[in-house]
């Protein structure tokens, strides 16, 4: 009985746990942070009615998505609805985020336009996002362009799905990332792949939701909370480091001070793997902390102009960009002049590469070979003028080695990769590698197009048809199915074309297999065939 009584008492204490001031996570967007401050300011004065009104400017669950498809062509409406469903599932599977489609009164409104004005990259914007604190309006309105890219072409289903998944991230409070590879990053460039929801985005969205729940409890129980206003101060606005030899250690510190009256949450993100920052999670009010940053001088060389993105919960400066400049003098340079892709014909092909070392470097070459293609490699001393476009260097007097390579033309039409491999006696750079690309004839990339498991609705994808060093014309395109359409757009003069492929939605459920045939003016390759496959639900 005593044990039961104690358990009940403990449960009672747990239920009556005090509501503590929430800490907004670093990496949340300005709109979320400002909405939190607005609620807290009302709670601070005891105006719980106003605080409840201001809660409407914060994300809620489940998310009501209002879809305005009035400007979408009839044949695309099913595809767009499927993209909304898939984007919602991406978040639901990872973060238990529920989303439902509603005709009116949505928290997140998604609409479309034929083509949006040019964005920051000089391309038609893929999407625009606008927040509102007015309870009568959607918290976030997203407008997606139905045509995008350069050349301008119809947005593909994956691109629409990426834009919707990004809008959901913004709605949940996650700030836009400037580093590719996550759903909080977006670009106006055309892209065919799906962008994933990362663990960091899941963590930020969960922490934002925890903040909202705490504020809701404070309003419901009429608990006063102060308006948390940390204030970030960075000692430097940009970092310029002295030159360092490749392979030698290089590091620096950023001093961060919190001049506010509440804890400052902190997250530092680089735009490049050449910078490796370590930052404390919090800086208490009135205190200073150091962000330690290591520069990777082994895998990177040349003059680097990179960025650190300092994210915090200071609503005035939720994200600060710090430019970082450093010159890493290369220990070695491996350069292959000429076109980036070697064109193979019926005859063997030869090419040259040049290798030289930095001043004072004592490195001995032990061997050289090419992996990935049948070849012969000869090494001989060399001296002359050579540029290195990869490092932005014009012609300079150089002294080193010439690698003379002879490749046997044994493979069928297509594109393949190989590697120049040079072994040395250096303790860090024991192996020096350079990439080689070979192509024979006109090539479709990819050679087979698989759309995956799709709904019985319009679905779009694309492939490239390319021959970099010699132009060609596409004379016509045919498909072997009435449900398969294909249109070509020139990408790079007459050496590369983008072929947009559409399954119209009339195909039967089950396994779909079709063929797109591209006809060219090259008599040796008059037709290029690309198989298109999908599983239709």
Coordinates of C-alpha atoms in Angstrom, one line a residue:
X1 CA 0.0 0.0 0.0
X2 CA 2.8 2.4 0.9
X3 CA 4.4 1.6 -2.5
X4 CA 1.2 2.3 -4.4
X5 CA 0.7 5.6 -2.4
X6 CA 4.2 6.7 -3.2
X7 CA 3.8 5.9 -6.9
X8 CA 0.5 7.9 -7.0
X9 CA 2.3 10.8 -5.3
X10 CA 5.2 10.7 -7.7
X11 CA 2.7 10.6 -10.7
X12 CA 1.0 13.6 -9.2
X13 CA 4.3 15.5 -8.9
X14 CA 5.1 14.6 -12.5
X15 CA 1.8 15.9 -13.7
X16 CA 2.3 19.2 -11.9
X17 CA 5.8 19.7 -13.2
X18 CA 6.4 23.4 -13.8
X19 CA 6.3 24.8 -17.3
X20 CA 9.8 26.0 -18.1
X21 CA 10.9 28.7 -20.5
X22 CA 11.4 26.9 -23.9
X23 CA 14.6 27.3 -25.8
X24 CA 14.2 27.9 -29.6
X25 CA 16.6 25.6 -31.5
X26 CA 19.3 27.0 -33.7
X27 CA 18.4 26.3 -37.4
X28 CA 14.8 27.4 -37.0
X29 CA 13.7 30.2 -39.4
X30 CA 13.1 33.8 -38.6
X31 CA 9.3 33.5 -39.0
X32 CA 9.1 30.8 -36.3
X33 CA 11.4 32.7 -33.9
X34 CA 9.4 36.0 -34.3
X35 CA 6.1 34.1 -33.7
X36 CA 7.5 32.5 -30.5
X37 CA 8.7 35.9 -29.3
X38 CA 5.2 37.4 -30.0
X39 CA 3.5 34.7 -27.9
X40 CA 6.0 35.1 -25.1
X41 CA 5.6 38.9 -25.0
X42 CA 1.8 38.4 -24.4
X43 CA 2.5 35.7 -21.8
X44 CA 5.0 38.1 -20.1
X45 CA 2.3 40.7 -19.6
X46 CA -0.4 38.2 -18.6
X47 CA -2.5 38.8 -21.7
X48 CA -3.4 35.2 -22.3
X49 CA -6.2 36.0 -24.7
X50 CA -3.8 37.8 -27.1
X51 CA -1.2 35.0 -26.5
X52 CA -3.8 32.4 -27.7
X53 CA -4.4 34.5 -30.9
X54 CA -0.7 34.7 -31.6
X55 CA -0.3 30.9 -31.3
X56 CA -2.0 30.8 -34.7
X57 CA 1.2 32.0 -36.3
X58 CA 3.0 28.9 -35.1
X59 CA 2.9 25.4 -36.8
X60 CA 0.2 23.0 -35.8
X61 CA -0.4 19.3 -36.2
X62 CA -1.9 17.8 -38.3
X63 CA -1.0 20.2 -41.1
X64 CA -3.9 21.3 -43.3
X65 CA -2.5 21.7 -46.8
X66 CA -4.7 23.8 -49.1
X67 CA -4.0 23.0 -52.7
X68 CA -5.0 25.6 -55.3
X69 CA -4.8 23.7 -58.7
X70 CA -6.8 26.3 -60.7
X71 CA -3.7 27.1 -62.9
X72 CA -2.6 23.5 -63.4
X73 CA -3.4 21.9 -66.8
X74 CA -6.0 19.2 -66.4
X75 CA -3.6 16.4 -67.5
X76 CA -1.2 17.5 -64.7
X77 CA -3.6 17.7 -61.7
X78 CA -3.3 14.1 -60.7
X79 CA 0.5 14.3 -60.9
X80 CA 0.6 17.3 -58.6
X81 CA -1.8 15.7 -56.1
X82 CA 0.5 12.7 -56.1
X83 CA 3.5 14.9 -55.5
X84 CA 1.8 16.5 -52.5
X85 CA 0.9 13.1 -51.1
X86 CA 4.5 11.8 -51.5
X87 CA 6.0 14.9 -49.9
X88 CA 3.7 14.6 -47.0
X89 CA 4.6 10.9 -46.6
X90 CA 8.3 11.8 -46.6
X91 CA 7.8 13.9 -43.5
X92 CA 5.2 11.6 -41.9
X93 CA 7.4 8.5 -42.2
X94 CA 10.3 10.3 -40.6
X95 CA 8.8 12.7 -38.1
X96 CA 5.2 11.6 -37.5
X97 CA 4.0 14.7 -39.3
X98 CA 0.4 14.3 -40.4
X99 CA -0.9 16.3 -43.3
X100 CA -4.3 16.4 -44.9
X101 CA -5.6 18.1 -48.0
X102 CA -8.3 20.7 -47.5
X103 CA -10.2 22.9 -50.1
X104 CA -10.0 26.0 -48.0
X105 CA -8.6 27.3 -44.7
X106 CA -5.2 25.5 -44.9
X107 CA -2.2 26.2 -42.7
X108 CA 0.0 25.8 -45.7
X109 CA -1.3 26.9 -49.1
X110 CA 0.3 25.6 -52.3
X111 CA -0.6 27.2 -55.6
X112 CA 1.0 27.2 -59.1
X113 CA 1.8 29.6 -61.9
X114 CA 2.9 29.0 -65.4
X115 CA 6.3 30.5 -64.9
X116 CA 7.7 32.6 -62.0
X117 CA 10.0 35.7 -62.4
X118 CA 13.8 35.1 -62.5
X119 CA 15.3 34.3 -59.1
X120 CA 18.8 35.0 -57.6
X121 CA 20.5 32.7 -60.1
X122 CA 19.0 34.4 -63.2
X123 CA 16.7 31.5 -63.8
X124 CA 12.9 31.3 -63.6
X125 CA 12.3 30.7 -59.8
X126 CA 11.2 27.2 -59.1
X127 CA 9.1 28.4 -56.1
X128 CA 8.4 31.3 -53.8
X129 CA 7.5 31.1 -50.1
X130 CA 5.7 33.8 -48.1
X131 CA 4.9 33.7 -44.4
X132 CA 2.0 35.6 -42.7
X133 CA 1.2 36.2 -39.1
X134 CA -2.4 37.1 -39.9
X135 CA -4.7 34.3 -38.4
X136 CA -7.1 34.8 -41.3
X137 CA -4.4 33.8 -43.8
X138 CA -2.4 30.6 -44.3
X139 CA 0.8 30.7 -42.2
X140 CA 2.8 29.9 -45.3
X141 CA 1.9 30.4 -48.9
X142 CA 4.0 28.6 -51.5
X143 CA 3.8 29.3 -55.3
X144 CA 5.5 26.7 -57.6
X145 CA 6.4 27.3 -61.2
X146 CA 5.1 24.8 -63.7
X147 CA 8.0 25.7 -66.0
X148 CA 11.6 26.2 -64.8
X149 CA 15.3 25.8 -65.7
X150 CA 17.5 26.8 -68.6
X151 CA 16.3 26.0 -71.2
X152 CA 12.8 26.5 -69.7
X153 CA 11.0 23.2 -69.6
X154 CA 8.0 21.7 -67.7
X155 CA 8.7 21.0 -64.0
X156 CA 9.1 17.3 -63.4
X157 CA 7.1 15.5 -60.6
X158 CA 10.3 15.0 -58.5
X159 CA 11.0 18.8 -58.7
X160 CA 7.4 19.6 -57.6
X161 CA 7.7 17.0 -54.8
X162 CA 11.0 18.6 -53.6
X163 CA 9.4 22.1 -53.5
X164 CA 6.5 20.8 -51.5
X165 CA 8.7 18.9 -49.1
X166 CA 10.8 22.1 -48.7
X167 CA 7.7 24.1 -48.0
X168 CA 6.7 21.7 -45.3
X169 CA 10.1 22.1 -43.7
X170 CA 9.7 25.8 -43.7
X171 CA 6.2 25.5 -42.2
X172 CA 7.5 23.3 -39.4
X173 CA 10.0 26.0 -38.5
X174 CA 13.2 24.7 -40.2
X175 CA 15.3 27.4 -41.8
X176 CA 16.5 27.2 -45.4
X177 CA 19.9 25.6 -45.7
X178 CA 22.5 26.9 -48.2
X179 CA 24.2 23.5 -48.4
X180 CA 22.9 20.9 -50.9
X181 CA 21.8 17.4 -49.8
X182 CA 18.8 18.1 -47.6
X183 CA 15.2 19.0 -48.0
X184 CA 15.7 22.4 -46.4
X185 CA 18.0 23.3 -49.3
X186 CA 16.4 24.4 -52.6
X187 CA 17.6 25.7 -55.9
X188 CA 16.1 27.1 -59.1
X189 CA 18.2 24.7 -61.2
X190 CA 16.5 21.7 -62.7
X191 CA 17.0 18.5 -60.9
X192 CA 15.6 15.0 -61.3
X193 CA 16.5 13.4 -58.0
X194 CA 14.5 13.4 -54.8
X195 CA 16.1 15.3 -51.8
X196 CA 15.8 13.5 -48.5
X197 CA 14.7 14.7 -45.1
X198 CA 17.8 14.5 -42.9
X199 CA 18.3 13.7 -39.2
X200 CA 19.2 17.3 -38.5
X201 CA 16.0 18.6 -40.1
X202 CA 14.0 16.0 -38.1
X203 CA 15.6 17.2 -34.9
X204 CA 15.0 20.9 -35.5
X205 CA 11.3 20.2 -36.4
X206 CA 10.9 18.2 -33.3
X207 CA 12.4 20.8 -31.1
X208 CA 10.3 23.5 -32.7
X209 CA 7.2 21.4 -32.0
X210 CA 8.3 21.0 -28.4
X211 CA 8.5 24.8 -28.1
X212 CA 5.0 25.1 -29.5
X213 CA 3.6 22.5 -27.1
X214 CA 5.2 24.3 -24.2
X215 CA 3.7 27.6 -25.2
X216 CA 0.3 26.0 -25.7
X217 CA 0.4 24.6 -22.2
X218 CA 1.5 28.0 -20.8
X219 CA -1.5 29.7 -22.5
X220 CA -3.9 27.0 -21.4
X221 CA -2.7 27.1 -17.7
X222 CA -2.2 30.8 -17.7
X223 CA 1.5 30.6 -16.8
X224 CA 3.6 33.7 -17.3
X225 CA 6.8 33.3 -19.3
X226 CA 9.4 36.0 -20.1
X227 CA 10.2 36.9 -23.7
X228 CA 13.4 35.1 -24.4
X229 CA 15.7 37.4 -26.3
X230 CA 19.3 36.1 -26.7
X231 CA 21.6 38.4 -28.7
X232 CA 24.5 37.1 -30.7
X233 CA 27.7 39.0 -31.2
X234 CA 30.5 37.7 -33.4
X235 CA 34.0 39.1 -32.9
X236 CA 34.8 38.9 -36.6
X237 CA 32.7 39.3 -39.7
X238 CA 35.1 37.4 -42.0
X239 CA 38.2 35.2 -41.7
X240 CA 41.3 35.5 -43.8
X241 CA 44.0 32.8 -43.0
X242 CA 47.7 32.8 -44.0
X243 CA 48.8 30.5 -46.8
X244 CA 49.6 26.9 -45.8
X245 CA 51.2 24.0 -47.7
X246 CA 48.8 21.2 -48.6
X247 CA 48.8 18.5 -45.9
X248 CA 49.9 20.8 -43.1
X249 CA 47.4 21.5 -40.3
X250 CA 45.4 24.7 -40.4
X251 CA 42.7 25.9 -37.9
X252 CA 41.1 29.0 -36.4
X253 CA 38.6 30.0 -33.7
X254 CA 35.4 32.1 -33.8
X255 CA 34.5 34.0 -30.7
X256 CA 30.7 34.1 -30.0
X257 CA 29.2 36.2 -27.2
X258 CA 25.6 36.2 -26.0
X259 CA 24.7 39.8 -25.0
X260 CA 21.1 38.8 -24.3
X261 CA 19.3 37.7 -21.2
X262 CA 18.5 34.1 -22.1
X263 CA 20.5 31.1 -23.5
X264 CA 21.7 31.3 -27.1
X265 CA 21.4 28.1 -29.0
X266 CA 24.1 27.6 -31.6
X267 CA 24.8 25.6 -34.7
X268 CA 27.5 26.2 -37.3
X269 CA 27.3 24.7 -40.8
X270 CA 30.0 24.9 -43.5
X271 CA 29.3 25.1 -47.2
X272 CA 32.2 22.8 -48.0
X273 CA 33.8 19.7 -46.5
X274 CA 37.1 21.7 -46.4
X275 CA 35.8 23.3 -43.2
X276 CA 35.0 21.3 -40.1
X277 CA 33.5 23.4 -37.3
X278 CA 32.8 22.4 -33.7
X279 CA 30.5 24.7 -31.8
X280 CA 28.9 24.5 -28.3
X281 CA 25.2 23.8 -28.3
X282 CA 24.4 26.7 -26.0
X283 CA 26.0 30.0 -24.8
X284 CA 24.6 31.3 -21.6
X285 CA 23.5 34.9 -21.2
X286 CA 26.5 37.2 -20.8
X287 CA 29.0 34.5 -21.6
X288 CA 31.5 33.9 -24.5
X289 CA 32.3 30.7 -26.2
X290 CA 34.7 29.6 -29.0
X291 CA 33.7 27.9 -32.2
X292 CA 36.8 25.8 -33.3
X293 CA 37.2 25.3 -37.0
X294 CA 39.6 22.9 -38.7
X295 CA 40.6 23.3 -42.3
X296 CA 41.0 20.2 -44.4
X297 CA 44.3 20.8 -46.3
X298 CA 44.7 17.2 -47.4
X299 CA 41.8 16.8 -49.8
X300 CA 41.6 20.5 -50.9
X301 CA 44.1 22.9 -52.5
X302 CA 44.2 26.3 -54.1
X303 CA 42.6 29.5 -53.1
X304 CA 39.4 28.7 -51.2
X305 CA 36.6 31.2 -50.6
X306 CA 34.1 29.4 -48.5
X307 CA 31.4 30.2 -46.0
X308 CA 30.4 29.3 -42.4
X309 CA 26.7 29.7 -41.6
X310 CA 26.2 30.5 -38.0
X311 CA 22.6 29.6 -36.9
X312 CA 21.2 30.8 -33.6
X313 CA 17.9 31.6 -31.8
X314 CA 18.6 35.3 -32.0
X315 CA 15.4 36.4 -33.9
X316 CA 17.2 39.4 -35.3
X317 CA 20.1 37.3 -36.7
X318 CA 18.9 33.7 -37.0
X319 CA 21.6 33.0 -39.6
X320 CA 24.9 34.9 -40.1
X321 CA 27.2 34.2 -43.1
X322 CA 31.0 34.3 -42.3
X323 CA 33.3 34.3 -45.4
X324 CA 36.5 32.3 -45.0
X325 CA 39.5 32.8 -47.3
X326 CA 42.6 30.6 -47.2
X327 CA 45.3 29.7 -49.8
X328 CA 46.4 26.1 -49.7
X329 CA 49.6 25.8 -51.7
X330 CA 49.3 22.5 -53.6
X331 CA 51.9 19.9 -52.8
X332 CA 51.3 18.4 -56.3
X333 CA 49.3 19.1 -59.4
X334 CA 48.1 16.5 -61.9
X335 CA 46.7 18.1 -65.1
X336 CA 45.4 16.6 -68.3
X337 CA 45.0 19.2 -71.0
X338 CA 42.4 18.9 -73.7
X339 CA 38.7 18.0 -73.6
X340 CA 37.2 16.6 -70.4
X341 CA 35.8 13.6 -72.2
X342 CA 38.0 11.6 -74.5
X343 CA 36.2 10.5 -77.6
X344 CA 36.9 6.9 -78.7
X345 CA 36.7 5.7 -82.3
X346 CA 37.9 2.6 -84.1
X347 CA 41.5 3.5 -83.5
X348 CA 43.5 3.5 -80.2
X349 CA 43.5 6.9 -78.5
X350 CA 46.5 8.6 -76.8
X351 CA 46.5 11.3 -74.2
X352 CA 49.0 13.1 -71.9
X353 CA 48.9 14.1 -68.3
X354 CA 51.4 16.3 -66.5
X355 CA 52.5 16.0 -62.8
X356 CA 54.6 18.5 -60.9
X357 CA 55.2 19.1 -57.2
X358 CA 55.3 22.2 -55.0
X359 CA 58.5 24.1 -54.3
X360 CA 60.7 22.2 -51.9
X361 CA 58.6 19.0 -52.0
X362 CA 60.7 15.9 -52.0
X363 CA 58.5 13.2 -53.6
X364 CA 59.5 10.2 -55.6
X365 CA 57.2 8.6 -58.2
X366 CA 57.1 4.8 -57.7
X367 CA 54.6 3.8 -60.4
X368 CA 51.9 5.0 -62.7
X369 CA 48.9 3.2 -64.3
X370 CA 45.3 3.7 -65.4
X371 CA 42.6 1.7 -63.8
X372 CA 39.3 1.0 -65.7
X373 CA 40.6 0.6 -69.3
X374 CA 43.2 -1.3 -71.1
X375 CA 46.2 1.1 -71.5
X376 CA 49.9 1.7 -71.5
X377 CA 51.6 4.4 -69.4
X378 CA 55.1 5.9 -69.9
X379 CA 56.7 8.4 -67.5
X380 CA 59.4 10.9 -68.6
X381 CA 60.9 14.1 -67.2
X382 CA 59.2 17.2 -68.5
X383 CA 59.7 21.0 -68.3
X384 CA 57.5 23.7 -69.9
X385 CA 54.6 26.1 -69.5
X386 CA 51.2 24.7 -68.3
X387 CA 48.0 26.1 -66.9
X388 CA 45.9 24.5 -64.2
X389 CA 42.2 25.5 -64.8
X390 CA 41.0 23.6 -61.8
X391 CA 43.0 25.9 -59.5
X392 CA 42.4 29.0 -61.6
X393 CA 46.0 29.2 -62.6
X394 CA 47.1 30.4 -66.0
X395 CA 50.2 29.2 -67.9
X396 CA 53.3 29.2 -65.7
X397 CA 56.8 27.6 -66.1
X398 CA 56.6 24.1 -64.6
X399 CA 59.0 21.2 -64.0
X400 CA 57.9 17.7 -63.4
X401 CA 56.8 14.6 -65.3
X402 CA 54.8 13.8 -68.4
X403 CA 52.6 10.7 -68.4
X404 CA 52.1 9.4 -71.9
X405 CA 49.0 7.2 -72.1
X406 CA 47.8 4.9 -74.9
X407 CA 44.2 3.5 -74.6
X408 CA 42.9 0.6 -76.6
X409 CA 39.5 1.2 -78.2
X410 CA 37.8 -2.0 -77.2
X411 CA 34.5 -1.0 -75.7
X412 CA 31.1 -0.6 -77.5
X413 CA 29.3 2.8 -77.8
X414 CA 28.8 4.4 -74.3
X415 CA 30.5 6.3 -71.6
X416 CA 32.8 5.0 -69.0
X417 CA 35.1 6.3 -66.3
X418 CA 38.8 5.5 -65.4
X419 CA 41.4 6.7 -63.1
X420 CA 45.0 7.8 -63.4
X421 CA 46.8 6.3 -60.4
X422 CA 50.3 7.5 -59.4
X423 CA 52.0 6.0 -56.4
X424 CA 54.7 7.9 -54.5
X425 CA 56.9 7.7 -51.4
X426 CA 55.1 10.5 -49.6
X427 CA 53.8 9.5 -46.1
X428 CA 50.4 11.3 -46.6
X429 CA 49.9 11.4 -50.4
X430 CA 50.9 7.8 -51.2
X431 CA 48.5 7.7 -54.0
X432 CA 47.7 10.6 -56.4
X433 CA 44.6 10.1 -58.6
X434 CA 43.0 11.8 -61.5
X435 CA 39.8 11.1 -63.3
X436 CA 39.3 10.1 -66.9
X437 CA 36.1 10.0 -68.9
X438 CA 35.7 8.1 -72.2
X439 CA 32.9 8.1 -74.7
X440 CA 32.3 6.4 -77.9
X441 CA 29.5 7.7 -80.1
X442 CA 26.3 9.4 -79.1
X443 CA 25.2 8.3 -75.6
X444 CA 21.9 8.4 -73.7
X445 CA 22.4 9.2 -70.0
X446 CA 21.0 7.1 -68.3
X447 CA 20.8 4.3 -70.9
X448 CA 17.6 3.0 -69.3
X449 CA 15.0 5.1 -67.5
X450 CA 13.1 3.6 -64.5
X451 CA 10.4 5.7 -63.0
X452 CA 9.9 3.4 -60.0
X453 CA 6.5 2.6 -58.4
X454 CA 4.0 5.2 -59.6
X455 CA 0.4 6.0 -59.4
X456 CA -1.8 5.6 -62.5
X457 CA -1.5 9.3 -63.3
X458 CA 0.8 11.6 -65.4
X459 CA 4.4 11.1 -64.4
X460 CA 7.5 12.8 -65.9
X461 CA 11.2 12.2 -66.0
X462 CA 14.1 12.9 -68.3
X463 CA 17.4 11.7 -69.8
X464 CA 20.2 13.3 -71.7
X465 CA 21.5 12.6 -75.2
X466 CA 25.1 13.7 -75.6
X467 CA 28.3 13.7 -77.6
X468 CA 30.5 16.5 -76.2
X469 CA 33.2 17.0 -78.9
X470 CA 31.1 16.6 -82.1
X471 CA 27.7 18.1 -82.7
X472 CA 24.7 16.3 -84.0
X473 CA 21.0 16.9 -84.6
X474 CA 18.0 15.1 -83.3
X475 CA 15.7 14.8 -86.3
X476 CA 12.7 13.2 -84.5
X477 CA 11.5 11.2 -81.5
X478 CA 9.2 8.2 -81.5
X479 CA 7.7 6.1 -78.7
X480 CA 6.1 2.6 -79.0
X481 CA 3.2 3.3 -76.6
X482 CA 0.3 5.8 -76.9
X483 CA 0.8 6.5 -73.2
X484 CA 4.5 7.5 -73.6
X485 CA 5.5 11.0 -74.8
X486 CA 8.9 12.5 -75.3
X487 CA 10.2 16.0 -76.3
X488 CA 13.8 17.1 -76.8
X489 CA 15.3 20.5 -75.8
X490 CA 18.9 21.6 -76.6
X491 CA 21.0 22.1 -73.6
X492 CA 24.5 22.8 -74.9
X493 CA 24.5 23.9 -78.6
X494 CA 24.2 20.8 -80.6
X495 CA 26.3 18.5 -78.4
X496 CA 23.7 17.7 -75.7
X497 CA 19.9 17.5 -75.5
X498 CA 17.5 17.0 -72.6
X499 CA 14.6 14.6 -73.5
X500 CA 11.6 15.1 -71.2
X501 CA 9.6 11.9 -70.9
X502 CA 6.0 11.6 -69.8
X503 CA 3.8 8.7 -68.9
X504 CA 0.3 10.2 -69.5
X505 CA -1.6 8.1 -67.0
X506 CA -3.7 6.0 -69.3
X507 CA -1.5 2.9 -69.0
X508 CA -2.9 -0.2 -67.3
X509 CA -1.8 -1.1 -63.7
X510 CA 1.2 -3.5 -63.4
X511 CA 4.5 -3.6 -65.1
X512 CA 5.0 -1.0 -67.8
X513 CA 7.8 -1.2 -70.4
X514 CA 8.1 1.2 -73.3
X515 CA 10.7 2.5 -75.6
X516 CA 11.8 6.0 -76.7
X517 CA 13.6 6.1 -80.0
X518 CA 15.7 9.2 -80.7
X519 CA 16.6 9.6 -84.4
X520 CA 19.8 11.6 -85.3
X521 CA 21.5 12.9 -88.4
X522 CA 24.6 10.8 -87.7
X523 CA 24.6 7.9 -90.3
X524 CA 26.7 5.7 -88.0
X525 CA 24.2 6.1 -85.1
X526 CA 20.8 7.0 -86.8
X527 CA 18.8 5.9 -83.7
X528 CA 19.3 5.8 -80.0
X529 CA 16.9 3.7 -78.0
X530 CA 16.1 4.3 -74.3
X531 CA 13.9 1.8 -72.5
X532 CA 11.4 3.3 -70.0
X533 CA 10.1 1.2 -67.2
X534 CA 7.7 1.6 -64.2
X535 CA 5.4 -0.3 -61.9
X536 CA 1.9 1.3 -62.1
X537 CA -0.3 1.0 -59.1

